[in-house]
Coordinates of C-alpha atoms in Angstrom, one line a residue:
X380 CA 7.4 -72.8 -96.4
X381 CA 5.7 -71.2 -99.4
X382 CA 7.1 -67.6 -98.6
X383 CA 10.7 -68.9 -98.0
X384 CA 10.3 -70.3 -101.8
X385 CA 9.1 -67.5 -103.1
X386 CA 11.0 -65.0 -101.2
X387 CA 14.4 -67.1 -102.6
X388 CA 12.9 -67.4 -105.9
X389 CA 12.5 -63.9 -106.5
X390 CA 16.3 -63.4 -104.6
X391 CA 17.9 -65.5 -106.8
X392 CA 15.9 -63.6 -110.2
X393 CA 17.6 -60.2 -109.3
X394 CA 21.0 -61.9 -108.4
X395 CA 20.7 -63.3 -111.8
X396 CA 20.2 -59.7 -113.4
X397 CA 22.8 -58.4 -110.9
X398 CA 25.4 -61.1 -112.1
X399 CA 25.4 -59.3 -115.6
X400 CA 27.8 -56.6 -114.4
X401 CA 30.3 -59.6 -113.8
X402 CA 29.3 -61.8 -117.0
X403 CA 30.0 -58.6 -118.6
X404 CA 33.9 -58.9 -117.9
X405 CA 35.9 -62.4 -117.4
X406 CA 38.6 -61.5 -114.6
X407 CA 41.0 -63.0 -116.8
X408 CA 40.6 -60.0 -119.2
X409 CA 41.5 -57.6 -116.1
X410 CA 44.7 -55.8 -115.7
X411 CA 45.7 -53.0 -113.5
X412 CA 46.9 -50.3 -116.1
X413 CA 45.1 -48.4 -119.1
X414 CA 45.5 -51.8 -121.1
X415 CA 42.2 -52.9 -119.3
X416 CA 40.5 -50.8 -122.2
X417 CA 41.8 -52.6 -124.8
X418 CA 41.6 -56.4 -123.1
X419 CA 38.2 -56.0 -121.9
X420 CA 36.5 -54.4 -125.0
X421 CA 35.0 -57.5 -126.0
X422 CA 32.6 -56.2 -123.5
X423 CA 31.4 -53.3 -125.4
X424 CA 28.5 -55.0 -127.2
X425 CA 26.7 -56.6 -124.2
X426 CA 26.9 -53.4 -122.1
X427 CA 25.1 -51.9 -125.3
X428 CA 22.4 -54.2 -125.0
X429 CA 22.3 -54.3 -121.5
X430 CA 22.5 -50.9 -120.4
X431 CA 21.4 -51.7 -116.6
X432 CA 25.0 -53.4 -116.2
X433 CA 26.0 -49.5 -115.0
X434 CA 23.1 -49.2 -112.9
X435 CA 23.4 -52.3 -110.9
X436 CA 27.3 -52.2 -110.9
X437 CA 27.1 -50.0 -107.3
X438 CA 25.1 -52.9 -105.9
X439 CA 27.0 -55.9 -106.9
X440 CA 29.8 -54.5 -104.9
X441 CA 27.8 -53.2 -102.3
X442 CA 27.0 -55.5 -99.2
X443 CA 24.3 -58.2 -100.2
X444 CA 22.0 -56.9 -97.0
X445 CA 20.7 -54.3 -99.1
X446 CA 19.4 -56.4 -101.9
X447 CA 18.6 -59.1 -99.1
X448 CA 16.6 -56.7 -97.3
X449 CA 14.4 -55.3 -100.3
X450 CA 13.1 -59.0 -101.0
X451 CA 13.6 -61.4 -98.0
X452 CA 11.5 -61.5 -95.0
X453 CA 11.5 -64.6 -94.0
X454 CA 13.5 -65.6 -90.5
X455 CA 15.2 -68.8 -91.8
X456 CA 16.0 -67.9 -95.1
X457 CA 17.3 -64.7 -93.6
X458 CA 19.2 -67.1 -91.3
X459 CA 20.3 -69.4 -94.0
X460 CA 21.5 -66.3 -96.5
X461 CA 23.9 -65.5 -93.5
X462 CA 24.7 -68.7 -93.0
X463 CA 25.9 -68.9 -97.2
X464 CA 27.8 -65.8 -96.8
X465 CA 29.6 -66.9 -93.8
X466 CA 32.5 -68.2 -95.8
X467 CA 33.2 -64.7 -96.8
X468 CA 34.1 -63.2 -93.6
X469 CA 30.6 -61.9 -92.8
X470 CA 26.6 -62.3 -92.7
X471 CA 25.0 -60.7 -95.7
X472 CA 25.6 -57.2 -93.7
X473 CA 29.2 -57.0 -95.0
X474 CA 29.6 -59.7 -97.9
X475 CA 30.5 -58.5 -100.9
X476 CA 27.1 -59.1 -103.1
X477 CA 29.8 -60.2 -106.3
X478 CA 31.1 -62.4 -104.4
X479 CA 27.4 -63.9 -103.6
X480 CA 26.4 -63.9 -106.9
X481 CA 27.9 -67.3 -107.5
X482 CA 27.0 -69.2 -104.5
X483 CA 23.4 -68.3 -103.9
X484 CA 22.6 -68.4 -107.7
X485 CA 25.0 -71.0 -109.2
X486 CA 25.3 -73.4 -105.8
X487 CA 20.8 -74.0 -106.7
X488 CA 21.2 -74.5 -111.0
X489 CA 20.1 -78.2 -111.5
X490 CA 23.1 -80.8 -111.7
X491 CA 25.5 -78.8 -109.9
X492 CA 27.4 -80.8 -107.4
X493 CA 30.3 -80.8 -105.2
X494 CA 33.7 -81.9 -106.7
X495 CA 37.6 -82.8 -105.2
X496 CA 40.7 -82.5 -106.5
X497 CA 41.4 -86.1 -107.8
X498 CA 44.3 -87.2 -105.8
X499 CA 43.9 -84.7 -103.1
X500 CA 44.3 -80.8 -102.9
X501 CA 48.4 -81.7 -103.9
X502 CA 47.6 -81.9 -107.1
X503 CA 46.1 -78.7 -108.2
X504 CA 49.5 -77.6 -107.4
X505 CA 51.1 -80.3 -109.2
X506 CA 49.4 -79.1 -112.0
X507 CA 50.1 -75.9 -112.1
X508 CA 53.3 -76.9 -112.1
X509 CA 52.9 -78.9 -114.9
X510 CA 51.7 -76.3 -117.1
X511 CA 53.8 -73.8 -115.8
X512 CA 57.0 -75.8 -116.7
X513 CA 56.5 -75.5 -120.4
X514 CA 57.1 -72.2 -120.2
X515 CA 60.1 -72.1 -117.6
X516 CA 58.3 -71.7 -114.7
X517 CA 59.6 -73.1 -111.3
X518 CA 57.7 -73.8 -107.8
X519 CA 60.1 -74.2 -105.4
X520 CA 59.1 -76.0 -102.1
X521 CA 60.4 -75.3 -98.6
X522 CA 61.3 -71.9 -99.6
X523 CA 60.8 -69.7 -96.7
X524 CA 61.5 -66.0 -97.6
X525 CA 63.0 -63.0 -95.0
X526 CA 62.6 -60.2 -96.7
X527 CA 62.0 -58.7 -99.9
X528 CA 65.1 -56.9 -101.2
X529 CA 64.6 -53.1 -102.0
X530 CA 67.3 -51.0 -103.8
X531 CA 67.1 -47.2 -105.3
X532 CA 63.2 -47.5 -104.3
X533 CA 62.7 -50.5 -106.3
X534 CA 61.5 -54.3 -105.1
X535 CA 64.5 -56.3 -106.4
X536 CA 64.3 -59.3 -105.2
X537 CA 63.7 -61.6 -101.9
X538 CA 66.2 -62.8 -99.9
X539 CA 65.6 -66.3 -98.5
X540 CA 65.9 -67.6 -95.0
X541 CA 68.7 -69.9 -96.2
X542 CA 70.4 -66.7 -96.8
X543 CA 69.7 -67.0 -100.5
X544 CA 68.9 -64.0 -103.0
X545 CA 66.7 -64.5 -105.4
X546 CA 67.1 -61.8 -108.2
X547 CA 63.3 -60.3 -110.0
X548 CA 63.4 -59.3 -114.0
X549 CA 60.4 -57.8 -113.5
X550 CA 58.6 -57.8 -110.3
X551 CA 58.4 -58.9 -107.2
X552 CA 54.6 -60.6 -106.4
X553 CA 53.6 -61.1 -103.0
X554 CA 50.5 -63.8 -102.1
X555 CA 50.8 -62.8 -98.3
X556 CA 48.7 -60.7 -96.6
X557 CA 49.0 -57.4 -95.8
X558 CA 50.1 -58.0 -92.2
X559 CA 52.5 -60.4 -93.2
X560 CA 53.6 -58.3 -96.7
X561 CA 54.7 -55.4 -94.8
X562 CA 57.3 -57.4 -91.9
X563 CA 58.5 -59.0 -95.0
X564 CA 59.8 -55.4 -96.1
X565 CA 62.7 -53.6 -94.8
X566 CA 62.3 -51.1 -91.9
X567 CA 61.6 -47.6 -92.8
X568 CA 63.9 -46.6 -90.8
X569 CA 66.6 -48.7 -93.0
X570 CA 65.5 -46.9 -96.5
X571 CA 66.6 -44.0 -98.2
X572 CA 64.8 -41.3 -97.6
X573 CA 65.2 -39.5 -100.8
X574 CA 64.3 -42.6 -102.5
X575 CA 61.1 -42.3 -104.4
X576 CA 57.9 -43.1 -102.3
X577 CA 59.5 -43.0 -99.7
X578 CA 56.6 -41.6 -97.3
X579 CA 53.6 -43.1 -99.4
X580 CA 55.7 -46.4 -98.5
X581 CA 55.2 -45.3 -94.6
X582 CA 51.3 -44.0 -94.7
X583 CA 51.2 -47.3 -96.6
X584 CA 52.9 -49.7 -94.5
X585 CA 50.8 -48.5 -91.4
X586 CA 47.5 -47.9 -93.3
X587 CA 48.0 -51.9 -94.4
X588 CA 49.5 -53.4 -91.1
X589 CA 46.5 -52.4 -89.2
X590 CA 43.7 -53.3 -91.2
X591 CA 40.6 -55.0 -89.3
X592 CA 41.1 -58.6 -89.8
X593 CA 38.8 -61.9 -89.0
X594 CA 39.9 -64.1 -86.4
X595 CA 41.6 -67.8 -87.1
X596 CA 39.7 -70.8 -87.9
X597 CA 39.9 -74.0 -86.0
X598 CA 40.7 -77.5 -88.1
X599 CA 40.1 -81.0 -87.0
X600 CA 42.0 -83.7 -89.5
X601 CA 40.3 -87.2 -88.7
X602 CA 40.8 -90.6 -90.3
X603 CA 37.7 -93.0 -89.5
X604 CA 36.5 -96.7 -90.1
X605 CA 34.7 -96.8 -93.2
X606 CA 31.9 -99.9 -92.2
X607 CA 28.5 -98.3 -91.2
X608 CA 29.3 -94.6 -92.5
X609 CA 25.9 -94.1 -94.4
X610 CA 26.8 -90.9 -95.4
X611 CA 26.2 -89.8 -99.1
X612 CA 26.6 -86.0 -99.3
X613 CA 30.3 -84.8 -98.8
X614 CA 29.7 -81.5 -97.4
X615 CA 27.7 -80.7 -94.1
X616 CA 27.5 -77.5 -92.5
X617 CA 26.3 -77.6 -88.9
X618 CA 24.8 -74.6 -87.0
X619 CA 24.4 -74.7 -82.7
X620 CA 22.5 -72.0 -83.0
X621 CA 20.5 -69.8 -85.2
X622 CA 20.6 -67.0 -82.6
X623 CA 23.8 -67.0 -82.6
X624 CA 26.4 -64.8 -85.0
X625 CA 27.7 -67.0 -87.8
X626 CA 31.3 -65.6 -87.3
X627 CA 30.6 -67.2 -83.4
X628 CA 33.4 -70.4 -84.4
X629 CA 31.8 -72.7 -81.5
X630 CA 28.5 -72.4 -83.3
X631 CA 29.1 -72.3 -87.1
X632 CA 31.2 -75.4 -88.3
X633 CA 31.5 -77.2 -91.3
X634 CA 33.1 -80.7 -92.8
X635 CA 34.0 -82.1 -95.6
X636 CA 34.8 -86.3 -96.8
X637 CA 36.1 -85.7 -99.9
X638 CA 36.9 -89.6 -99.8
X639 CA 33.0 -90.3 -100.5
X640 CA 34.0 -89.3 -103.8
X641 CA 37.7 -90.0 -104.7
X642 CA 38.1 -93.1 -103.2
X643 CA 42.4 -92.7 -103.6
X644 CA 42.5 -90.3 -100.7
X645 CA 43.1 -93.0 -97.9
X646 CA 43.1 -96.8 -97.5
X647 CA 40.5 -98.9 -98.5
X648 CA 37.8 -98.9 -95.8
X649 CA 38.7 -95.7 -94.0
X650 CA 37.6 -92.1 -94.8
X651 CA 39.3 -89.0 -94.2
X652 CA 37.7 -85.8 -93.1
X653 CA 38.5 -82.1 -92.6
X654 CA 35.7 -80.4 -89.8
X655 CA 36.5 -76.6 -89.5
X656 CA 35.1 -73.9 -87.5
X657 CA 34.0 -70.6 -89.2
X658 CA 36.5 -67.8 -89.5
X659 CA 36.0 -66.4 -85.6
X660 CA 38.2 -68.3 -83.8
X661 CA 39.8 -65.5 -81.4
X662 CA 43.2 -65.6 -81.2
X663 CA 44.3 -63.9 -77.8
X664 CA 43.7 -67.0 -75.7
X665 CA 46.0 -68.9 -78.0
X666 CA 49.6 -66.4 -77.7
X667 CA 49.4 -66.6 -74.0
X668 CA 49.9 -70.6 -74.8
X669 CA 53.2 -72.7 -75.5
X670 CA 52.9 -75.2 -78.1
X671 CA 53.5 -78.7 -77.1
X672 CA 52.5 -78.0 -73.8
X673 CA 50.0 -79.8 -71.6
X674 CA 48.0 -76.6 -71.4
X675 CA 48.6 -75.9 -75.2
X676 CA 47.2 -79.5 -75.7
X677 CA 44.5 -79.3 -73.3
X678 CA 43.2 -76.2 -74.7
X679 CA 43.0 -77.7 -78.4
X680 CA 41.0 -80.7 -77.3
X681 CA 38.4 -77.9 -75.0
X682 CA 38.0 -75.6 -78.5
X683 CA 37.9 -78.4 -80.7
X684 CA 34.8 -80.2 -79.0
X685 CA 32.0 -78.2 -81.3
X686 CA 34.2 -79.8 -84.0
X687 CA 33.7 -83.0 -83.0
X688 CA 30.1 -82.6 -82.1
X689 CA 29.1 -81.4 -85.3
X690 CA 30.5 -84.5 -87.2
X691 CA 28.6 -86.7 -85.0
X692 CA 25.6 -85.2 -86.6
X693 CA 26.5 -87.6 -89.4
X694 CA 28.6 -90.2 -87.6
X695 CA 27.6 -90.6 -84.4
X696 CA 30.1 -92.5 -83.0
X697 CA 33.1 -90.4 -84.7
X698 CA 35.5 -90.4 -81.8
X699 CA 35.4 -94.3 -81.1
X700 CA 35.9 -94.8 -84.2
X701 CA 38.7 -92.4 -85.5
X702 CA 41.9 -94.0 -85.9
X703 CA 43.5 -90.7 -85.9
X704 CA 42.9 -87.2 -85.7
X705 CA 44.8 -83.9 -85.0
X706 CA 43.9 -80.2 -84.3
X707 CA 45.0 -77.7 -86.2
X708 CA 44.9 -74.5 -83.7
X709 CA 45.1 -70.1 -84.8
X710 CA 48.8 -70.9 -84.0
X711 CA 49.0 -73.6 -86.7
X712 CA 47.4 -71.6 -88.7
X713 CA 49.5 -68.9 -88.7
X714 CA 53.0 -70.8 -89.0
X715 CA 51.8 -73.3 -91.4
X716 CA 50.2 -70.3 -93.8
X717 CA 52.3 -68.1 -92.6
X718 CA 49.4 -65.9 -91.9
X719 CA 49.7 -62.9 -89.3
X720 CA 47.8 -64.4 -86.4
X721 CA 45.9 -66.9 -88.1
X722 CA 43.7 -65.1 -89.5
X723 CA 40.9 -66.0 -91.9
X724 CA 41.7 -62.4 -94.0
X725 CA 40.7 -59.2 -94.0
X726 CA 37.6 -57.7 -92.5
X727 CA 36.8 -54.5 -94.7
X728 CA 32.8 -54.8 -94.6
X729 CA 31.4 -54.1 -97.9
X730 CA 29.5 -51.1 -98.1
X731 CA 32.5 -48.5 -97.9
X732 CA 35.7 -48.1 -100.2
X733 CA 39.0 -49.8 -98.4
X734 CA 42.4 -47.9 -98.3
X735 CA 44.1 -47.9 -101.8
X736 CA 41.0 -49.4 -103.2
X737 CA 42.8 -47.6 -107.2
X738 CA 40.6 -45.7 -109.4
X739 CA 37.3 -47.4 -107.6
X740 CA 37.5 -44.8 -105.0
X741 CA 36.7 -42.2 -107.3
X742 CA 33.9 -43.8 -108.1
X743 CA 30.4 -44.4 -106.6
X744 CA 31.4 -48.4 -106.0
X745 CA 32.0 -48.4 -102.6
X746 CA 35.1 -51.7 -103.2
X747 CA 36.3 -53.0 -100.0
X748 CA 39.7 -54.3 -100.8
X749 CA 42.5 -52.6 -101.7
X750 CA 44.1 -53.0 -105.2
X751 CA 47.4 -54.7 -106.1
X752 CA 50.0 -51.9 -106.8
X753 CA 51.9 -51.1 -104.1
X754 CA 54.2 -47.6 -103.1
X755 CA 57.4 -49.5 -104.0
X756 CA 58.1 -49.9 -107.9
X757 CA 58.5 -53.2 -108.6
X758 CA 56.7 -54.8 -106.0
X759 CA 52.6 -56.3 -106.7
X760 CA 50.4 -57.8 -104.2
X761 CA 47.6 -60.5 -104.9
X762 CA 45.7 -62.5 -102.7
X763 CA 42.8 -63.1 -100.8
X764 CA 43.5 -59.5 -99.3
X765 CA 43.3 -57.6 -102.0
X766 CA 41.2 -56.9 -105.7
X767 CA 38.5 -59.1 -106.1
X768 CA 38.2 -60.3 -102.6
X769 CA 38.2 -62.9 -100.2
X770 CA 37.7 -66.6 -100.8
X771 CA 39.8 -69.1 -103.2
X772 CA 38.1 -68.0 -106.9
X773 CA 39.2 -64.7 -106.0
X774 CA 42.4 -64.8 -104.6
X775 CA 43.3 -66.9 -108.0
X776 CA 42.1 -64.3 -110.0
X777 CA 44.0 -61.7 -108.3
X778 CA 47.2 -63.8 -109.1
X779 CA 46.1 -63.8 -112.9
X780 CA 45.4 -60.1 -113.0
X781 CA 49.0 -59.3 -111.3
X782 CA 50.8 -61.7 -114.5
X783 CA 48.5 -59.6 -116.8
X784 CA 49.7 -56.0 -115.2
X785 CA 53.4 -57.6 -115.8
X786 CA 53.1 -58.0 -119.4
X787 CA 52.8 -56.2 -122.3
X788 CA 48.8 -55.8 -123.4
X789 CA 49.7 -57.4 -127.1
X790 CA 51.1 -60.3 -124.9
X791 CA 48.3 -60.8 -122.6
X792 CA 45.8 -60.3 -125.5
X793 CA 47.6 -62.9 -127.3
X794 CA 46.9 -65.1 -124.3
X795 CA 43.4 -64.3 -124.2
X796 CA 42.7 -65.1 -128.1
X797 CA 44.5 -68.2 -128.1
X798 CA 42.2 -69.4 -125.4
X799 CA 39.2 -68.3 -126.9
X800 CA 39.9 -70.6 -130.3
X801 CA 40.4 -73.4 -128.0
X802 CA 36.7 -74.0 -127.2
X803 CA 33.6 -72.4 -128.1
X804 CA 33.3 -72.0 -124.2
X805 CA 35.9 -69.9 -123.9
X806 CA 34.8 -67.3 -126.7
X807 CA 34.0 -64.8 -124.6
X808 CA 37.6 -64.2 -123.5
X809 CA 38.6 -62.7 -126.9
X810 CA 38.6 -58.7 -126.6
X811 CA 37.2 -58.7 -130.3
X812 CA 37.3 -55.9 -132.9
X813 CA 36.7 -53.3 -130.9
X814 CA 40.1 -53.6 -129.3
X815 CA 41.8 -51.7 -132.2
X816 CA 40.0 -49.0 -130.4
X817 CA 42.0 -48.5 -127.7
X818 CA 45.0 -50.7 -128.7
X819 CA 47.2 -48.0 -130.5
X820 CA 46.7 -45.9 -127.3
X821 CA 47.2 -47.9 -124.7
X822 CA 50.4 -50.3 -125.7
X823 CA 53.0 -48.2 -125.2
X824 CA 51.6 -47.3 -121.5
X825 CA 51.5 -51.6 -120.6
X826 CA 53.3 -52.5 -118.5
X827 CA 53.4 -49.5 -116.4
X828 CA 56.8 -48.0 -116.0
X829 CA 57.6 -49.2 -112.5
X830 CA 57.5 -52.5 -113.9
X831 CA 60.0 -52.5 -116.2
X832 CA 62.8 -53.7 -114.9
X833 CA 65.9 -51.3 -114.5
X834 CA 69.9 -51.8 -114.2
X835 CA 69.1 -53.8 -110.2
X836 CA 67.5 -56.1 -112.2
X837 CA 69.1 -59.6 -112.9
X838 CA 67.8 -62.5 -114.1
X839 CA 67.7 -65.2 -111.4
X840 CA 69.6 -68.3 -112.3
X841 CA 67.3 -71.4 -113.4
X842 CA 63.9 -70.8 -115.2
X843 CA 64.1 -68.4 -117.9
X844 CA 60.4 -67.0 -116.8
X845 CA 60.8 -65.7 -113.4
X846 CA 59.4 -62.1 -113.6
X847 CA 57.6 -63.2 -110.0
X848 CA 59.5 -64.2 -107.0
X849 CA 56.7 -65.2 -104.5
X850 CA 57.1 -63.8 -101.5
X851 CA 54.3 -66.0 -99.1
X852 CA 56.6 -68.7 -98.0
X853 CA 54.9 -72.1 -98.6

């Protein structure tokens, strides 16, 4: 209807003015020390010119309800706004409106589409390892880690399941979540007490380990005849019910046939497809189950019915003609990604400051995840559970900021200049003149002292760049 459009059109207008507080600064620039000054002061001369960047900063990482509710009025679109920010963990009451910005402004620009992986999701990995080995970097598979090694108050290490330690230079970086980060450290009970941090580490551990978190997400793999699947569009998203709450996972799913587009995925005339429910699926009934069990089994076909239903909005006759499929239940979830519970990730609403949210708390941005440092020296998170937030874009650039926090700022500035001269695209990485501002002052101060290094450090044998032991087993 005409008010939806105009209602959406005039939603999308102030996301596009809001967005300026985050073209302002590339995340790559970001680092968790007073370096920040000097790598992000390429930023100086659009924040002169556009002065409501600190106005509207409050609101971009407030929840998107608020801006939603000054300009939308309409019940679908309402309805269809939740349904957008569904993939962040909440409706628009509780999405973080930065993380928004992209998907309700950028998902509508003219051209944009829907891409895979050539190859499958394998080979972004691959790639990264790729590039990473020119420089001495190592991915090691099948790695599970125990524990991450702490000596004289210092992350040190990890020690492997294998029985395997694996000695840091630098810093040990974990990728898991909270939950899962603090049963990978040892018991308090087990540390000196005289060591340094040694009761921010316990308000820490307990603060972190019971977090509000979303519930697991239900999968459903399928492999399908080919002939007769008129499908064009890769990605559907299917709703039961619009009176329903998104974060309900038997009434919000989505799929995905990433084979409509890269045909190398699976056999000549066959597709493959990936249905999955939104991030609600409670995990209660689940522990009182034993895998492999008739029960178990029973269960996973009961839960994963919506799933199938939704895909026969497209393919009708999906289950007569899949060749194969499999469930992936909250207990796959968890020991596959080695996520506490399954879960989707953290549930801080946005809206009000999460514990160890850094300097943000002083502020008035109400951030909802916590930042990357840690109590223990030595030891960085990153993540989809910490600074900037949930989702896969932010979770990457939480991994770049904790390798910018390890090095020194000439290093990482370095990195961003090179980039910039690589592309005219990329120019707005460089930090520019007004760097030598704050240079001078802030490079003896990167990296902080607690990362670096001290006599428990040891190089680890093999690649000469391994400042960061992972410690989410893969």
């Amino acid at each position: 209807g005409e008010l939806a459009i105009k209602e959406f059109e005039a939603l999308r207008s102030r996301l596009k003015t809001l967005g300026g507080s985050t073209t302002a600064v590339c995340l790559f620039n970001l680092r968790q020390d007073p370096g920040f000054l000097a790598t992000t002061a390429g930023s100086l001369p659009y924040v002169a010119t556009h002065p409501d960047v600190f106005a509207d900063l409050p609101l971009t990482f407030d929840s998107l309800h608020k801006t939603v509710d000054q300009l939308v009025t309409e019940p679908f679109l309402r309805n269809f706004i939740d349904t957008m920010c569904i993939f962040c963990g909440f409706p628009a009451k509780g999405a973080m409106t930065a993380h928004m910005l992209y998907i309700l402004e950028r998902f509508f620009e003219p051209g944009c589409s829907y891409s895979v992986p050539k190859g499958g999701t394998e080979n972004i990995a691959r790639a990264l390892h790729r590039g990473g080995a020119q420089f001495g970097m190592d991915i090691s598979l099948n790695t599970h880690v125990a524990e991450i090694l702490v000596e004289g108050g210092r992350a040190c290490g990890v020690r492997l399941k294998s029985g395997k330690v694996i000695r840091a230079r630098k810093a040990v970086v974990s990728n898991a979540t909270p939950f899962d980060t603090v049963k990978l450290l040892p018991a308090q009970d087990d540390l000196d007490p005289e060591m340094p941090g040694f009761s921010a580490l316990q308000e820490w551990r307990q603060t972190l380990g019971t977090l509000p978190r979303h519930g697991a997400i239900l999968h459903l793999f399928v492999a399908v005849d080919a002939e007769k699947v008129t499908a064009k569009n890769p990605a559907h998203l299917i709703v039961q019910d619009w009176s329903r709450s998104m974060q309900d996972s038997q009434n919000l799913c989505s799929f995905f046939i990433p084979s409509l587009l890269d045909r190398s995925v699976c056999p000549e005339g066959k597709h493959v497809i990936h249905v999955y429910s939104s991030g609600g699926e409670p995990y209660e009934p689940w522990e009182q189950l034993e895998p492999g069990s008739e029960a178990y089994e029973a269960y996973k076909e009961e839960r994963a019915n919506i799933l199938w239903e939704a895909l026969e909005n497209c393919i009708p006759d999906a289950r007569q003609r899949a060749e194969f499929h499999i469930v992936g239940s909250p207990l796959a979830h968890e020991a596959f990604l080695r996520r506490d519970r399954g879960t989707y990730g953290m549930a801080w609403a946005a809206g009000t400051s999460a514990p160890y949210a850094g300097l943000l708390k002083f502020t008035p941005i109400p951030f909802p995840f916590p930042n990357l440092k840690t109590p223990v020296d030595g030891l960085l998170r990153c993540g989809d559970s910490c600074f900037p937030g949930i989702g896969t874009p932010s979770a990457a650039a939480s991994g770049v900021i904790a390798a910018n926090t390890i090095v020194n700022v000439e290093t990482h500035i370095a990195m961003l200049e090179e980039t910039a001269k690589k592309d005219p695209m990329y120019k707005f990485l460089s930090p520019g003149p007004f760097q030598w501002l704050y240079r001078g002052l802030v490079s003896p101060l990167t990296p902080s002292k607690e990362l670096r290094g001290s006599g428990v450090f040891q190089p680890s044998s093999g690649g000469r760049v391994s400042a960061a032991a992972e410690a989410a087993s893969r």
